[in-house]
Amino acid sequence: MEKAELERQVAAAVDVARREVPLVGSVTNAVSVNFVANAQLAAGGSAAMVYLPDEAEFLAQAGGALYLNLGTLLPVHEETMPRGARAMRELGKPWVLDPVGIGIGSLRTGILKELKVCKPAIVRANASEVIALAGLWELDGGDVRARVRGVDSTDEVDAAEGAAVALARWTEGAVAVSGAVDLVTDGTVVATSRGGSPLMEKVTGFGCSLGGVAAVYAAVASPLAAALAATAAYNLAGARAFARAQAPGSFQAAFLDELYEASAADVAGNPFDIREV
Amino acid sequence: MEKAELERQVAAAVDVARREVPLVGSVTNAVSVNFVANAQLAAGGSAAMVYLPDEAEFLAQAGGALYLNLGTLLPVHEETMPRGARAMRELGKPWVLDPVGIGIGSLRTGILKELKVCKPAIVRANASEVIALAGLWELDGGDVRARVRGVDSTDEVDAAEGAAVALARWTEGAVAVSGAVDLVTDGTVVATSRGGSPLMEKVTGFGCSLGGVAAVYAAVASPLAAALAATAAYNLAGARAFARAQAPGSFQAAFLDELYEASAADVAGNPFDIREV
Amino acid sequence: MEKAELERQVAAAVDVARREVPLVGSVTNAVSVNFVANAQLAAGGSAAMVYLPDEAEFLAQAGGALYLNLGTLLPVHEETMPRGARAMRELGKPWVLDPVGIGIGSLRTGILKELKVCKPAIVRANASEVIALAGLWELDGGDVRARVRGVDSTDEVDAAEGAAVALARWTEGAVAVSGAVDLVTDGTVVATSRGGSPLMEKVTGFGCSLGGVAAVYAAVASPLAAALAATAAYNLAGARAFARAQAPGSFQAAFLDELYEASAADVAGNPFDIREV
């Protein structure tokens, strides 16, 4: 793929999402559910959050994409997550997985194992989580003992490239690895995206809401374009927000403002590099 | 009812809520629960949120009103919602219903059917939800197949007037229909309230928190006055916030500021029309 | 203890937390879980929130402290809260208890009774909750009928001193009583801390997030120093935020900014008095 063609697809994802307002269902964690919804709205989507299995299936039918984030699991998620993912798989629609907290608790491990065959269109995670997920799914570059620390990564993005590529090849989708420099791959090309602000680690939910926005774009674009569009939009809005606000409370409000105001051309023009793998 | 008398009641609702700080219990969704509580506090209430059945009954006893919002249902809500509503009905105290997500999933439908006989003092919803609820409760103007899209309305407020009037006559309370121009009715008069900002659809929880504020006012005023006071307060604060902030992150903070600072006279003076039906 | 020595310990708590970024697990309520996480991050910690019993035990093992807040109980908390607290007790690690809503519902009462033998390093509560908890645990100065009103206190901080001292002696930890003037005690000294803003009662979650920040400091300091550091940081950041923003929406953002920017010397220098009991 040419860089210019990917830029064009990123711009189209941002633009079409704003025009079509795709409905995106989410089963996501309690910590950042509000931020996820607001980021999805700022990016042009329509957001609906549920906990119950048949409600996830309803949104699978009604929506253009589904977002599954494993943050704060409740017992009901044992059924809801797999049923939501299976519904999307059967419908041939894209769903986005954020395996946050991978390695904490037996239910999370069980659900994540079950989700493998449902092949998410996009996996969004930090480096340690990507390595751990590839390990759990027994793919190249994976290591179930990846040093995830709570919800934080202890690995650099570079170290996760092999795992990310293997995951993308398995899912035939895309993987977005968040870090100082972000990496997005579909298993054939690797794009690295720059920007953002270190303050994004000082406010909870930037990773989660990036996954939610990726789902909005996935409803109207290819997994690679959607994952890169969301990553680029976050890098752009994060850098712009930091120029306005250098502390976390006002930074988060400024970020939502900038995400809302970023044009398709701005997002597509946010610096990234691309290479084949 | 004279318009001047309704204005007087609206002003009194705002004023008395600030002076008496009524305790209002809520069983509400995870997405906007923080916004609901902060809006209730900004309007002068004391907010307490619960999930468990006996805790909802406790708050029914202890509080001046109860708010039931069906957003992100969990299994426990099957028991909590009806028990909370029944407790309020038996105590002769007002409770507010937001049937958000009506049509998604079997539990929601079952709960909403059960709540009919508990007659909420106020129903707060968008046009499609009002039409769908009237349909579910087999009232005039209702249609269970109303085109609710996730949590968004696909109908105009005008189209819901018949359903709103029928609902208000059934409950002997009030119905507030949110939209570009808001409609509030007690089944004998219809008030239309103007103001707000289109940004209120770009931030999650404006509808939910309006319902929560209506419950604060319902603790100290008639259903009609409470529903109109909450609607007018939102239209006023929304318009004022938009004058300060034209993007969603800063808009939401500005809105809470303006809701907090709005005087009783300001809220009562927000433009509305009234007519008999 | 000399005041100067306590000041030194408070400064060290703030400083070491920023340097070591301790992982702190939380089982906390849905209303303010986002605020708790963001306050913990602003204070320098790493935040992870869970609902499930084995996940709380995992975080007990992995983290430096655990925060248990009884706000919006779900059925799963019956098992998660005691198992989390027991794990910390067995590991000899500090955990922080916020008994918010004490008196509402039977599950809350049952859990709180069970937590007594697990001896929290810090109890953070308002005056009425402190009196009610001491009553429930059958300690001096307690009264199970304390007039908690939903989540609000109806008692002055002074009235809770006896209960706070008795609680601290039982736990061999510290108790932080939030109010107009805050009181922190380890059962041998009482410190009173001033500052903050009345707006902190007009935004939900200031008490909850103070408990979460106390857990961050407890991972790196004694219970007394941690409880006073969190209280002083809130009083400092609250007063500074109020100087910038006099309404609740912008005040909350400004507060997180100020909490993030407060230096160790600033926090230690926030006015407090100390006396023996």
PDB file of C-alpha atoms in Angstrom, chain C residues 21-116:
ATOM      1  CA  VAL C  21       4.304   5.304  40.923  1.00  0.00           C
ATOM      2  CA  PRO C  22       2.834   2.650  43.237  1.00  0.00           C
ATOM      3  CA  LEU C  23       0.159   0.363  41.796  1.00  0.00           C
ATOM      4  CA  VAL C  24      -3.032   0.680  43.836  1.00  0.00           C
ATOM      5  CA  GLY C  25      -6.023  -1.570  43.257  1.00  0.00           C
ATOM      6  CA  SER C  26      -9.514  -0.264  43.948  1.00  0.00           C
ATOM      7  CA  VAL C  27     -12.943  -1.765  44.421  1.00  0.00           C
ATOM      8  CA  THR C  28     -15.013   1.376  44.333  1.00  0.00           C
ATOM      9  CA  ASN C  29     -18.349   2.839  43.347  1.00  0.00           C
ATOM     10  CA  ALA C  30     -19.636   3.552  39.856  1.00  0.00           C
ATOM     11  CA  VAL C  31     -20.450   7.206  40.534  1.00  0.00           C
ATOM     12  CA  SER C  32     -16.925   8.441  41.145  1.00  0.00           C
ATOM     13  CA  VAL C  33     -14.707   5.623  39.870  1.00  0.00           C
ATOM     14  CA  ASN C  34     -13.383   7.840  37.077  1.00  0.00           C
ATOM     15  CA  PHE C  35     -12.598  10.670  39.483  1.00  0.00           C
ATOM     16  CA  VAL C  36     -10.891   8.236  41.879  1.00  0.00           C
ATOM     17  CA  ALA C  37      -8.636   6.907  39.116  1.00  0.00           C
ATOM     18  CA  ASN C  38      -7.810  10.369  37.805  1.00  0.00           C
ATOM     19  CA  ALA C  39      -7.023  11.678  41.284  1.00  0.00           C
ATOM     20  CA  GLN C  40      -4.780   8.674  41.944  1.00  0.00           C
ATOM     21  CA  LEU C  41      -2.942   9.304  38.668  1.00  0.00           C
ATOM     22  CA  ALA C  42      -2.651  13.032  39.432  1.00  0.00           C
ATOM     23  CA  ALA C  43      -1.084  12.141  42.786  1.00  0.00           C
ATOM     24  CA  GLY C  44       1.439   9.902  41.073  1.00  0.00           C
ATOM     25  CA  GLY C  45      -0.055   6.440  41.473  1.00  0.00           C
ATOM     26  CA  SER C  46      -1.032   3.747  38.988  1.00  0.00           C
ATOM     27  CA  ALA C  47      -4.737   2.901  39.245  1.00  0.00           C
ATOM     28  CA  ALA C  48      -6.503  -0.423  38.560  1.00  0.00           C
ATOM     29  CA  MET C  49     -10.182  -0.979  39.323  1.00  0.00           C
ATOM     30  CA  VAL C  50     -11.887  -4.378  39.665  1.00  0.00           C
ATOM     31  CA  TYR C  51     -15.143  -6.009  40.774  1.00  0.00           C
ATOM     32  CA  LEU C  52     -14.318  -9.728  40.978  1.00  0.00           C
ATOM     33  CA  PRO C  53     -12.959 -11.504  44.093  1.00  0.00           C
ATOM     34  CA  ASP C  54      -9.930 -13.158  42.521  1.00  0.00           C
ATOM     35  CA  GLU C  55      -9.043  -9.946  40.725  1.00  0.00           C
ATOM     36  CA  ALA C  56      -9.025  -8.044  44.027  1.00  0.00           C
ATOM     37  CA  GLU C  57      -6.715 -10.727  45.412  1.00  0.00           C
ATOM     38  CA  PHE C  58      -4.501 -10.401  42.359  1.00  0.00           C
ATOM     39  CA  LEU C  59      -4.196  -6.657  42.907  1.00  0.00           C
ATOM     40  CA  ALA C  60      -3.581  -7.250  46.608  1.00  0.00           C
ATOM     41  CA  GLN C  61      -0.550  -9.316  45.619  1.00  0.00           C
ATOM     42  CA  ALA C  62       0.625  -7.025  42.830  1.00  0.00           C
ATOM     43  CA  GLY C  63      -0.020  -3.615  44.360  1.00  0.00           C
ATOM     44  CA  GLY C  64       1.278  -1.494  47.196  1.00  0.00           C
ATOM     45  CA  ALA C  65      -2.143  -0.714  48.667  1.00  0.00           C
ATOM     46  CA  LEU C  66      -5.818  -1.499  48.104  1.00  0.00           C
ATOM     47  CA  TYR C  67      -8.805   0.843  48.283  1.00  0.00           C
ATOM     48  CA  LEU C  68     -12.246  -0.462  49.230  1.00  0.00           C
ATOM     49  CA  ASN C  69     -15.131   1.989  48.846  1.00  0.00           C
ATOM     50  CA  LEU C  70     -18.641   0.699  49.561  1.00  0.00           C
ATOM     51  CA  GLY C  71     -20.531   3.234  47.425  1.00  0.00           C
ATOM     52  CA  THR C  72     -22.671   1.445  44.869  1.00  0.00           C
ATOM     53  CA  LEU C  73     -22.694  -2.165  46.009  1.00  0.00           C
ATOM     54  CA  LEU C  74     -23.455  -5.003  43.635  1.00  0.00           C
ATOM     55  CA  PRO C  75     -24.074  -8.602  44.688  1.00  0.00           C
ATOM     56  CA  VAL C  76     -20.493  -9.561  43.743  1.00  0.00           C
ATOM     57  CA  HIS C  77     -19.103  -7.187  46.358  1.00  0.00           C
ATOM     58  CA  GLU C  78     -20.298  -9.500  49.121  1.00  0.00           C
ATOM     59  CA  GLU C  79     -17.349 -11.707  48.291  1.00  0.00           C
ATOM     60  CA  THR C  80     -14.897  -9.251  46.741  1.00  0.00           C
ATOM     61  CA  MET C  81     -14.649  -6.755  49.607  1.00  0.00           C
ATOM     62  CA  PRO C  82     -13.847  -9.250  52.390  1.00  0.00           C
ATOM     63  CA  ARG C  83     -11.494 -11.294  50.207  1.00  0.00           C
ATOM     64  CA  GLY C  84      -9.588  -8.199  49.137  1.00  0.00           C
ATOM     65  CA  ALA C  85      -9.282  -6.937  52.708  1.00  0.00           C
ATOM     66  CA  ARG C  86      -8.273 -10.351  54.069  1.00  0.00           C
ATOM     67  CA  ALA C  87      -5.598 -10.688  51.409  1.00  0.00           C
ATOM     68  CA  MET C  88      -4.092  -7.338  52.383  1.00  0.00           C
ATOM     69  CA  ARG C  89      -4.231  -8.223  56.073  1.00  0.00           C
ATOM     70  CA  GLU C  90      -2.445 -11.515  55.445  1.00  0.00           C
ATOM     71  CA  LEU C  91       0.153  -9.825  53.269  1.00  0.00           C
ATOM     72  CA  GLY C  92       0.715  -7.122  55.875  1.00  0.00           C
ATOM     73  CA  LYS C  93      -0.054  -4.431  53.299  1.00  0.00           C
ATOM     74  CA  PRO C  94      -2.151  -1.296  53.858  1.00  0.00           C
ATOM     75  CA  TRP C  95      -5.714  -0.955  52.662  1.00  0.00           C
ATOM     76  CA  VAL C  96      -8.052   1.998  52.880  1.00  0.00           C
ATOM     77  CA  LEU C  97     -11.743   1.811  53.769  1.00  0.00           C
ATOM     78  CA  ASP C  98     -14.431   4.312  52.783  1.00  0.00           C
ATOM     79  CA  PRO C  99     -17.687   3.178  54.457  1.00  0.00           C
ATOM     80  CA  VAL C 100     -19.814   5.511  52.351  1.00  0.00           C
ATOM     81  CA  GLY C 101     -23.530   4.878  52.602  1.00  0.00           C
ATOM     82  CA  ILE C 102     -23.170   3.074  55.944  1.00  0.00           C
ATOM     83  CA  GLY C 103     -26.653   2.285  57.214  1.00  0.00           C
ATOM     84  CA  ILE C 104     -28.174   1.797  53.758  1.00  0.00           C
ATOM     85  CA  GLY C 105     -29.130  -1.831  53.127  1.00  0.00           C
ATOM     86  CA  SER C 106     -28.260  -5.152  54.692  1.00  0.00           C
ATOM     87  CA  LEU C 107     -25.337  -6.123  52.428  1.00  0.00           C
ATOM     88  CA  ARG C 108     -23.426  -2.983  53.352  1.00  0.00           C
ATOM     89  CA  THR C 109     -23.884  -3.674  57.032  1.00  0.00           C
ATOM     90  CA  GLY C 110     -22.825  -7.276  56.624  1.00  0.00           C
ATOM     91  CA  ILE C 111     -19.686  -6.417  54.660  1.00  0.00           C
ATOM     92  CA  LEU C 112     -18.672  -3.658  57.061  1.00  0.00           C
ATOM     93  CA  LYS C 113     -19.024  -6.003  60.050  1.00  0.00           C
ATOM     94  CA  GLU C 114     -16.840  -8.556  58.305  1.00  0.00           C
ATOM     95  CA  LEU C 115     -14.155  -5.977  57.523  1.00  0.00           C
ATOM     96  CA  LYS C 116     -13.561  -5.106  61.187  1.00  0.00           C
TER      97      LYS C 116
END
